[in-house]
mmCIF file of C-alpha atoms in Angstrom:
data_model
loop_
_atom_site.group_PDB
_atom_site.id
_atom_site.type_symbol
_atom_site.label_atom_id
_atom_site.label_comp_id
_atom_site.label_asym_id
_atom_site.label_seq_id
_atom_site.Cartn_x
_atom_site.Cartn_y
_atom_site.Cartn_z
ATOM 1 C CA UNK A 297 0.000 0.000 0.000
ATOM 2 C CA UNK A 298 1.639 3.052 -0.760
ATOM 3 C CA UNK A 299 2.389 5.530 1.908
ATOM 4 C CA UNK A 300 -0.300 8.494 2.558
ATOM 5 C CA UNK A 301 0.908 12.199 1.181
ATOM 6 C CA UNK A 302 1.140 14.582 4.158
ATOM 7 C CA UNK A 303 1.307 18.157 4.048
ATOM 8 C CA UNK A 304 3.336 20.344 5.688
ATOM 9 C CA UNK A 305 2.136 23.063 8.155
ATOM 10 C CA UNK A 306 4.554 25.469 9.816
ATOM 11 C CA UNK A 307 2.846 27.673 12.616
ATOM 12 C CA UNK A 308 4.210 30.129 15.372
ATOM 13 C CA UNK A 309 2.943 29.379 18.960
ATOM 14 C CA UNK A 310 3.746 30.948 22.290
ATOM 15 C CA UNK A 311 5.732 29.081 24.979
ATOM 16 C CA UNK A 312 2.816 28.261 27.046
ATOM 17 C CA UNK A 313 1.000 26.746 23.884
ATOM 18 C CA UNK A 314 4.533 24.424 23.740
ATOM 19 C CA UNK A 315 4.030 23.663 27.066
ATOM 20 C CA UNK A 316 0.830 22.518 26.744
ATOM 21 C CA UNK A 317 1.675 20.651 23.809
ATOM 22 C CA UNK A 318 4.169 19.230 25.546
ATOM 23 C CA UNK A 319 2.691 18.601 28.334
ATOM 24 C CA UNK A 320 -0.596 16.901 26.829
ATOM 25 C CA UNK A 321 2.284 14.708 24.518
ATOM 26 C CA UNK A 322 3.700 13.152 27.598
ATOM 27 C CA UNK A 323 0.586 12.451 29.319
ATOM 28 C CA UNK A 324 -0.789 10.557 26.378
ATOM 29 C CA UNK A 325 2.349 8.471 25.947
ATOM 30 C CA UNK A 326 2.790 5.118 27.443
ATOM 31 C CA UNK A 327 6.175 3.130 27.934
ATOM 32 C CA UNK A 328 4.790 1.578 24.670
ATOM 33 C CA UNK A 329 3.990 4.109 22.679
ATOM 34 C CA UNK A 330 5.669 7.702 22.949
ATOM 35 C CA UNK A 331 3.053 10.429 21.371
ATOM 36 C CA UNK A 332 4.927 13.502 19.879
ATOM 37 C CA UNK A 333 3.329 17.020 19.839
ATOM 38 C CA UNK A 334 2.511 16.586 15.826
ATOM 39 C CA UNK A 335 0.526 13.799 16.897
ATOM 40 C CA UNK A 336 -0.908 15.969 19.538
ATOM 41 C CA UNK A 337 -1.909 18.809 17.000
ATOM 42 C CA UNK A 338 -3.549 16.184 14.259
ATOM 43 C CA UNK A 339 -5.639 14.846 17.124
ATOM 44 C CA UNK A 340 -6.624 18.092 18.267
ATOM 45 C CA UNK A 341 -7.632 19.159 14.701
ATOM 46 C CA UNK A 342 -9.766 16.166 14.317
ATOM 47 C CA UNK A 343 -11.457 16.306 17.584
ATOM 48 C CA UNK A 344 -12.766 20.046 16.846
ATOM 49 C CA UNK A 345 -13.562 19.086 13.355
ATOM 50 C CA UNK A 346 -15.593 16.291 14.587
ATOM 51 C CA UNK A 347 -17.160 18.528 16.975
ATOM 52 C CA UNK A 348 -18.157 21.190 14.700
ATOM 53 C CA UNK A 349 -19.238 18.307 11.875
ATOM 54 C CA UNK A 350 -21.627 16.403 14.481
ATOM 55 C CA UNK A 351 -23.082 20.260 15.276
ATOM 56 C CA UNK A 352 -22.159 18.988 18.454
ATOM 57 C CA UNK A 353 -22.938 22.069 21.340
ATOM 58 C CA UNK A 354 -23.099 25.386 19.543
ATOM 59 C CA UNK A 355 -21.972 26.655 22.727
ATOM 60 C CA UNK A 356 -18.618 24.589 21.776
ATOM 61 C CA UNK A 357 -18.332 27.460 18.706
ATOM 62 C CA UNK A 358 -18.603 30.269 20.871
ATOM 63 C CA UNK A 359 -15.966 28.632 23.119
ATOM 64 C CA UNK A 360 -13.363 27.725 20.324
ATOM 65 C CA UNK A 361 -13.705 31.205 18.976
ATOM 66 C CA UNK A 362 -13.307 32.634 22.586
ATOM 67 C CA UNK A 363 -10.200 31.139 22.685
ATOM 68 C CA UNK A 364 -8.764 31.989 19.445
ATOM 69 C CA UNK A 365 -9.768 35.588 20.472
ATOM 70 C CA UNK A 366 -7.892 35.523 23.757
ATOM 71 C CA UNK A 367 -4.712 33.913 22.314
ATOM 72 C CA UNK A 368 -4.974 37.101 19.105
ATOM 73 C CA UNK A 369 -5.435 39.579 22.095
ATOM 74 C CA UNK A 370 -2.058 37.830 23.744
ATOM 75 C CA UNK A 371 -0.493 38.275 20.609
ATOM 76 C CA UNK A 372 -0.599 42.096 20.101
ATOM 77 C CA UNK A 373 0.986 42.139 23.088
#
């Protein structure tokens, strides 16, 4: 079977968004199975898609975009 075509995606996050993928990497590892933070990111892109898809909560929308205005704010700083 021939190996799937990923893409590329090059982002700038703060430190505490590197701890937090950091942090959320090493708590879903196992002495099996070590999870890296790209791994962490896919799943998290996946879960909200799901999420929004299922029209799961609407209050989940107001949330997400709550967030994403909090970390902009942050930014301009």
């Amino acid at each position: 079977m021939p190996k799937k075509e990923r893409k590329r995606l090059q982002v700038v996050i703060s430190d505490e968004q590197d701890a937090l993928l950091t942090r959320t990497a090493y708590e879903l590892s196992s002495p099996e199975r070590l999870i890296s933070k790209s791994e962490v990111v896919r799943l998290a892109i996946e879960k909200i898609a799901r999420e929004l898809g299922e029209g799961q909560q609407t209050g989940r929308l107001e949330d997400y975009r709550a967030i994403l205005d909090t970390a902009d704010t942050e930014d301009e700083h």
